[in-house]
Amino acid sequence: MNINQDQLLIFQTVIETGSFSAAARKLGKVPSAISMSIANLEIDLDLTLFSRQGREPIATAQAMTLYEKTQQLLIEMNQWKQHAFALAGGLESNLNIVVVSELLHTHWTDYILLLEQRFPELQINIFSAPQEDALQMLLDQSAQLALMFEREQLQSGEQFVELKRETLIAVASKQHPLAQHEKISYEQLLQSRQIVVASRDRSLKPELLFSKNYWRTDNHHSSCAMILQNLGWGVLPYEMLNENPALQQQLKILNFQDFSPKFEYSVDLVWSRESQLGAAARFLIEHIRNNKKNTN
């Protein structure tokens, strides 16, 4: 059995138009070609698809059963061809993107929507991880792109384009001892347990670590939950409080004597120099670069 897309399209059109001649006009073919294609399809399937006793062919019950599946099959075949052409044009088989935990509340899905609209056949996989783990995923090429904060020291193998500025703030539950002070000394901070978002690899030192005593978690949602339970103070995205008025009632922004309670960081789209980026990753990078040029 060797059924092709053209045969299925002719079969579908004959049923929808009601005759071989009408199908021929719609498809720009001669009626004899339509008739021969249907005859060959019947031979391949060993089925009678149309009764030819009257003036116009009448679809059999078996034909109508197959017709119900034909449109979806044609859509899938067309998508398969488009995907094959895209792969031949340099589209990656799939695109792995890691988003740093503290940035999950931001509008990162806007970039995914852009990719889906431009490359609807692309398989996109999204991961979240602490900053240190996200960078490691880039370096070992388990992710091609990362949305992450600026790094104190750049790795020689990384490249990036800046997306925006993001503010982090130090907070504690309003019942926490630190929240009872108008100003907090650096020594008080050192002696108070910190809930820090950090890599699962305990050999890696967390970037935003200030206290001698600390507990680790790999995302800011669990960090916030522990802070609310008065288990320690921590650093959270300012936008997280902005979007949740209930948190503003439960948490206090800590004010330090020695440094500002707000930390502003660039948010970057990062990739590895060692990675062979596909068409979708390159498209997103160029889109962001062009947007920055237009806004500067």
CSV table of C-alpha atoms in Angstrom, one decimal:
chain,number,residue,atom,x,y,z
A,1,MET,CA,0.0,0.0,0.0
A,2,ASN,CA,1.5,3.3,-1.1
A,3,ILE,CA,-1.0,6.1,-0.4
A,4,ASN,CA,0.3,9.7,-0.9
A,5,GLN,CA,-0.8,13.1,0.2
A,6,ASP,CA,-2.1,14.0,-3.3
A,7,GLN,CA,-4.4,10.9,-3.3
A,8,LEU,CA,-5.8,11.8,0.1
A,9,LEU,CA,-6.4,15.4,-1.0
A,10,ILE,CA,-8.3,14.3,-4.1
A,11,PHE,CA,-10.3,11.8,-2.0
A,12,GLN,CA,-11.3,14.6,0.4
A,13,THR,CA,-12.2,17.0,-2.3
A,14,VAL,CA,-14.4,14.5,-4.2
A,15,ILE,CA,-16.4,13.9,-1.1
A,16,GLU,CA,-16.7,17.7,-0.3
A,17,THR,CA,-17.6,18.8,-3.8
A,18,GLY,CA,-19.8,15.8,-4.7
A,19,SER,CA,-18.3,14.9,-8.1
A,20,PHE,CA,-15.1,14.1,-10.0
A,21,SER,CA,-15.6,17.0,-12.3
A,22,ALA,CA,-16.1,19.6,-9.5
A,23,ALA,CA,-13.1,18.2,-7.6
A,24,ALA,CA,-11.0,18.5,-10.8
A,25,ARG,CA,-12.0,22.2,-11.2
A,26,LYS,CA,-11.2,22.9,-7.6
A,27,LEU,CA,-7.8,21.2,-7.8
A,28,GLY,CA,-6.9,22.4,-11.3
A,29,LYS,CA,-6.8,18.9,-12.7
A,30,VAL,CA,-8.6,17.1,-15.5
A,31,PRO,CA,-11.5,14.8,-14.5
A,32,SER,CA,-9.8,11.7,-15.8
A,33,ALA,CA,-6.9,12.3,-13.4
A,34,ILE,CA,-9.3,12.5,-10.5
A,35,SER,CA,-11.1,9.3,-11.6
A,36,MET,CA,-7.8,7.4,-12.0
A,37,SER,CA,-6.5,8.6,-8.6
A,38,ILE,CA,-9.7,7.4,-6.8
A,39,ALA,CA,-9.6,4.0,-8.7
A,40,ASN,CA,-5.9,3.5,-7.7
A,41,LEU,CA,-6.8,4.4,-4.1
A,42,GLU,CA,-9.6,1.8,-4.1
A,43,ILE,CA,-7.2,-0.8,-5.4
A,44,ASP,CA,-4.6,0.0,-2.8
A,45,LEU,CA,-7.2,-0.1,0.0
A,46,ASP,CA,-9.1,-3.0,-1.5
A,47,LEU,CA,-12.3,-1.0,-0.8
A,48,THR,CA,-15.1,0.5,-2.9
A,49,LEU,CA,-15.1,4.2,-1.9
A,50,PHE,CA,-17.7,5.5,-4.4
A,51,SER,CA,-20.7,4.0,-6.0
A,52,ARG,CA,-20.8,4.9,-9.7
A,53,GLN,CA,-24.3,3.7,-10.6
A,54,GLY,CA,-25.8,7.2,-10.9
A,55,ARG,CA,-24.7,10.4,-12.6
A,56,GLU,CA,-22.4,11.4,-9.8
A,57,PRO,CA,-20.3,9.2,-7.5
A,58,ILE,CA,-21.8,8.4,-4.1
A,59,ALA,CA,-19.5,7.9,-1.2
A,60,THR,CA,-19.9,4.6,0.5
A,61,ALA,CA,-20.1,4.1,4.3
A,62,GLN,CA,-16.5,3.0,4.4
A,63,ALA,CA,-15.4,6.2,2.5
A,64,MET,CA,-17.2,8.4,5.0
A,65,THR,CA,-15.5,6.6,7.9
A,66,LEU,CA,-12.1,7.3,6.3
A,67,TYR,CA,-13.1,10.8,5.4
A,68,GLU,CA,-13.5,11.7,9.1
A,69,LYS,CA,-9.8,11.0,9.6
A,70,THR,CA,-8.5,12.4,6.3
A,71,GLN,CA,-8.5,16.1,7.3
A,72,GLN,CA,-6.4,15.6,10.4
A,73,LEU,CA,-4.1,13.2,8.6
A,74,LEU,CA,-3.5,15.9,5.9
A,75,ILE,CA,-2.8,18.5,8.6
A,76,GLU,CA,-0.3,16.2,10.2
A,77,MET,CA,1.4,15.4,6.9
A,78,ASN,CA,1.7,19.1,6.1
A,79,GLN,CA,3.1,19.9,9.6
A,80,TRP,CA,5.6,17.0,9.1
A,81,LYS,CA,6.7,18.5,5.8
A,82,GLN,CA,7.0,22.0,7.3
A,83,HIS,CA,9.1,20.7,10.2
A,84,ALA,CA,11.3,18.8,7.8
A,85,PHE,CA,11.9,22.0,5.8
A,86,ALA,CA,12.6,23.9,9.0
A,87,LEU,CA,15.1,21.4,10.2
A,88,ALA,CA,16.8,21.5,6.8
A,89,GLY,CA,17.0,25.3,7.2
A,90,GLY,CA,18.8,25.0,10.5
A,91,LEU,CA,16.0,24.7,13.1
A,92,GLU,CA,17.1,22.8,16.2
A,93,SER,CA,15.3,19.6,17.0
A,94,ASN,CA,14.3,21.1,20.4
A,95,LEU,CA,15.2,24.2,22.4
A,96,ASN,CA,16.0,23.9,26.1
A,97,ILE,CA,15.6,27.1,28.1
A,98,VAL,CA,16.4,27.5,31.8
A,99,VAL,CA,14.9,30.3,33.8
A,100,VAL,CA,16.5,31.3,37.1
A,101,SER,CA,14.1,30.6,40.0
A,102,GLU,CA,13.7,34.2,41.1
A,103,LEU,CA,12.7,35.3,37.5
A,104,LEU,CA,9.8,32.9,37.2
A,105,HIS,CA,7.4,35.7,38.1
A,106,THR,CA,8.6,37.9,35.3
A,107,HIS,CA,7.1,38.0,31.8
A,108,TRP,CA,9.5,35.4,30.4
A,109,THR,CA,6.6,33.6,28.6
A,110,ASP,CA,6.5,36.5,26.2
A,111,TYR,CA,9.7,35.2,24.6
A,112,ILE,CA,8.2,31.7,24.4
A,113,LEU,CA,5.1,33.0,22.7
A,114,LEU,CA,7.3,34.8,20.2
A,115,LEU,CA,9.2,31.6,19.4
A,116,GLU,CA,5.9,29.6,19.1
A,117,GLN,CA,4.5,32.1,16.7
A,118,ARG,CA,7.6,32.1,14.5
A,119,PHE,CA,8.4,28.3,14.9
A,120,PRO,CA,5.1,26.5,15.7
A,121,GLU,CA,6.7,23.1,15.0
A,122,LEU,CA,9.6,23.6,17.5
A,123,GLN,CA,9.7,21.5,20.6
A,124,ILE,CA,10.5,23.9,23.5
A,125,ASN,CA,11.5,22.6,27.0
A,126,ILE,CA,11.5,25.0,30.0
A,127,PHE,CA,13.4,24.4,33.2
A,128,SER,CA,13.9,26.4,36.3
A,129,ALA,CA,17.0,26.3,38.5
A,130,PRO,CA,19.0,28.5,40.9
A,131,GLN,CA,21.5,30.8,39.3
A,132,GLU,CA,24.6,28.5,39.7
A,133,ASP,CA,22.7,25.5,38.3
A,134,ALA,CA,21.4,27.5,35.4
A,135,LEU,CA,24.9,28.5,34.4
A,136,GLN,CA,26.1,24.9,34.7
A,137,MET,CA,23.3,23.7,32.4
A,138,LEU,CA,24.6,26.2,29.8
A,139,LEU,CA,28.2,25.1,30.1
A,140,ASP,CA,27.4,21.3,29.9
A,141,GLN,CA,25.0,22.2,27.0
A,142,SER,CA,21.9,20.6,28.6
A,143,ALA,CA,20.3,24.0,27.9
A,144,GLN,CA,20.9,26.3,25.0
A,145,LEU,CA,19.6,29.6,26.5
A,146,ALA,CA,19.2,30.9,30.0
A,147,LEU,CA,17.4,33.8,31.6
A,148,MET,CA,19.5,34.8,34.5
A,149,PHE,CA,21.0,37.6,36.6
A,150,GLU,CA,24.2,39.3,35.7
A,151,ARG,CA,27.2,37.4,37.1
A,152,GLU,CA,30.0,38.9,39.3
A,153,GLN,CA,32.5,37.1,37.2
A,154,LEU,CA,31.8,36.1,33.6
A,155,GLN,CA,32.9,32.7,32.4
A,156,SER,CA,35.1,32.8,29.3
A,157,GLY,CA,32.6,30.5,27.4
A,158,GLU,CA,29.5,32.6,27.9
A,159,GLN,CA,27.8,35.3,25.8
A,160,PHE,CA,24.8,37.4,26.7
A,161,VAL,CA,22.5,40.2,25.8
A,162,GLU,CA,20.9,42.3,28.5
A,163,LEU,CA,17.1,42.2,28.8
A,164,LYS,CA,16.0,44.4,31.7
A,165,ARG,CA,16.8,45.5,35.3
A,166,GLU,CA,15.3,43.6,38.2
A,167,THR,CA,15.2,44.5,41.9
A,168,LEU,CA,15.7,42.1,44.8
A,169,ILE,CA,14.9,43.1,48.4
A,170,ALA,CA,15.7,41.7,51.8
A,171,VAL,CA,12.6,40.8,53.8
A,172,ALA,CA,11.5,39.0,57.0
A,173,SER,CA,8.2,38.1,58.6
A,174,LYS,CA,6.7,40.9,60.6
A,175,GLN,CA,7.0,38.7,63.6
A,176,HIS,CA,10.8,38.0,63.1
A,177,PRO,CA,13.2,39.7,65.6
A,178,LEU,CA,14.9,41.6,62.7
A,179,ALA,CA,11.6,43.2,61.8
A,180,GLN,CA,11.3,44.8,65.2
A,181,HIS,CA,14.3,47.1,64.4
A,182,GLU,CA,14.1,50.3,62.3
A,183,LYS,CA,17.8,49.8,61.3
A,184,ILE,CA,19.7,46.5,61.3
A,185,SER,CA,23.4,46.3,61.8
A,186,TYR,CA,25.6,44.1,59.7
A,187,GLU,CA,26.4,42.0,62.8
A,188,GLN,CA,22.7,41.4,63.5
A,189,LEU,CA,22.4,40.2,59.9
A,190,LEU,CA,25.4,37.8,60.2
A,191,GLN,CA,23.9,36.2,63.3
A,192,SER,CA,20.3,35.7,61.9
A,193,ARG,CA,19.4,32.7,59.9
A,194,GLN,CA,19.1,33.4,56.2
A,195,ILE,CA,16.8,31.4,53.8
A,196,VAL,CA,18.9,31.5,50.6
A,197,VAL,CA,18.0,30.4,47.1
A,198,ALA,CA,21.0,28.3,46.0
A,199,SER,CA,22.3,25.5,43.9
A,200,ARG,CA,21.5,21.9,44.9
A,201,ASP,CA,25.2,21.3,44.7
A,202,ARG,CA,26.3,22.1,48.2
A,203,SER,CA,29.9,22.7,47.1
A,204,LEU,CA,28.8,25.9,45.3
A,205,LYS,CA,28.5,29.0,47.5
A,206,PRO,CA,25.3,30.9,47.1
A,207,GLU,CA,25.8,34.3,45.4
A,208,LEU,CA,23.4,36.3,47.7
A,209,LEU,CA,24.6,34.9,51.0
A,210,PHE,CA,25.2,37.2,53.9
A,211,SER,CA,24.5,35.3,57.1
A,212,LYS,CA,26.8,32.7,58.8
A,213,ASN,CA,23.8,30.5,59.5
A,214,TYR,CA,21.6,29.7,56.5
A,215,TRP,CA,19.2,27.2,55.0
A,216,ARG,CA,19.1,26.5,51.3
A,217,THR,CA,16.3,26.0,48.9
A,218,ASP,CA,16.3,25.9,45.1
A,219,ASN,CA,13.4,28.3,44.4
A,220,HIS,CA,12.0,31.6,45.7
A,221,HIS,CA,8.5,30.2,46.3
A,222,SER,CA,9.7,27.8,49.0
A,223,SER,CA,12.0,30.5,50.3
A,224,CYS,CA,9.1,32.8,50.7
A,225,ALA,CA,7.0,30.1,52.5
A,226,MET,CA,9.8,29.6,55.0
A,227,ILE,CA,10.2,33.3,55.6
A,228,LEU,CA,6.5,33.6,56.2
A,229,GLN,CA,6.8,30.9,58.8
A,230,ASN,CA,9.4,33.0,60.7
A,231,LEU,CA,12.2,30.5,60.0
A,232,GLY,CA,14.6,33.2,58.8
A,233,TRP,CA,15.0,36.3,56.6
A,234,GLY,CA,15.8,36.2,52.9
A,235,VAL,CA,16.1,38.0,49.6
A,236,LEU,CA,13.0,38.0,47.2
A,237,PRO,CA,12.1,39.7,43.9
A,238,TYR,CA,10.5,43.1,44.6
A,239,GLU,CA,8.0,42.4,41.8
A,240,MET,CA,6.8,39.3,43.8
A,241,LEU,CA,5.6,41.6,46.6
A,242,ASN,CA,4.3,44.1,44.1
A,243,GLU,CA,2.0,41.5,42.6
A,244,ASN,CA,0.8,40.1,45.9
A,245,PRO,CA,-0.7,42.6,48.3
A,246,ALA,CA,-1.1,39.9,50.9
A,247,LEU,CA,2.6,39.4,51.1
A,248,GLN,CA,3.1,43.1,51.7
A,249,GLN,CA,0.9,42.8,54.8
A,250,GLN,CA,2.9,39.8,56.1
A,251,LEU,CA,6.5,40.8,55.3
A,252,LYS,CA,8.7,43.7,56.2
A,253,ILE,CA,11.4,45.1,53.9
A,254,LEU,CA,14.6,45.2,56.0
A,255,ASN,CA,16.5,48.5,56.3
A,256,PHE,CA,20.2,48.1,56.9
A,257,GLN,CA,22.6,50.6,58.4
A,258,ASP,CA,25.5,49.4,56.3
A,259,PHE,CA,24.0,49.0,52.8
A,260,SER,CA,20.9,49.4,50.8
A,261,PRO,CA,18.1,46.9,51.2
A,262,LYS,CA,17.5,46.9,47.5
A,263,PHE,CA,19.8,45.1,45.0
A,264,GLU,CA,19.4,45.9,41.3
A,265,TYR,CA,20.7,43.4,38.8
A,266,SER,CA,20.6,43.1,35.1
A,267,VAL,CA,18.6,40.2,33.7
A,268,ASP,CA,20.4,38.6,30.8
A,269,LEU,CA,19.7,36.1,28.1
A,270,VAL,CA,22.8,33.9,28.2
A,271,TRP,CA,24.2,31.2,25.9
A,272,SER,CA,27.5,29.3,25.6
A,273,ARG,CA,30.1,30.1,22.9
A,274,GLU,CA,30.6,26.4,22.6
A,275,SER,CA,27.0,25.7,21.6
A,276,GLN,CA,26.0,25.4,18.0
A,277,LEU,CA,22.8,27.4,18.2
A,278,GLY,CA,19.9,26.6,15.9
A,279,ALA,CA,17.6,29.0,14.0
A,280,ALA,CA,15.1,29.6,16.8
A,281,ALA,CA,17.8,30.5,19.4
A,282,ARG,CA,19.5,32.8,16.9
A,283,PHE,CA,16.2,34.4,16.0
A,284,LEU,CA,15.4,35.2,19.7
A,285,ILE,CA,18.9,36.7,20.3
A,286,GLU,CA,18.6,38.9,17.2
A,287,HIS,CA,15.1,39.9,18.1
A,288,ILE,CA,16.2,41.1,21.6
A,289,ARG,CA,19.3,42.9,20.1
A,290,ASN,CA,17.1,44.7,17.5
A,291,ASN,CA,14.6,45.7,20.2
A,292,LYS,CA,17.4,47.2,22.3
A,293,LYS,CA,18.7,49.2,19.3
A,294,ASN,CA,15.2,50.5,18.6
A,295,THR,CA,14.7,51.6,22.3
A,296,ASN,CA,18.1,53.2,22.7
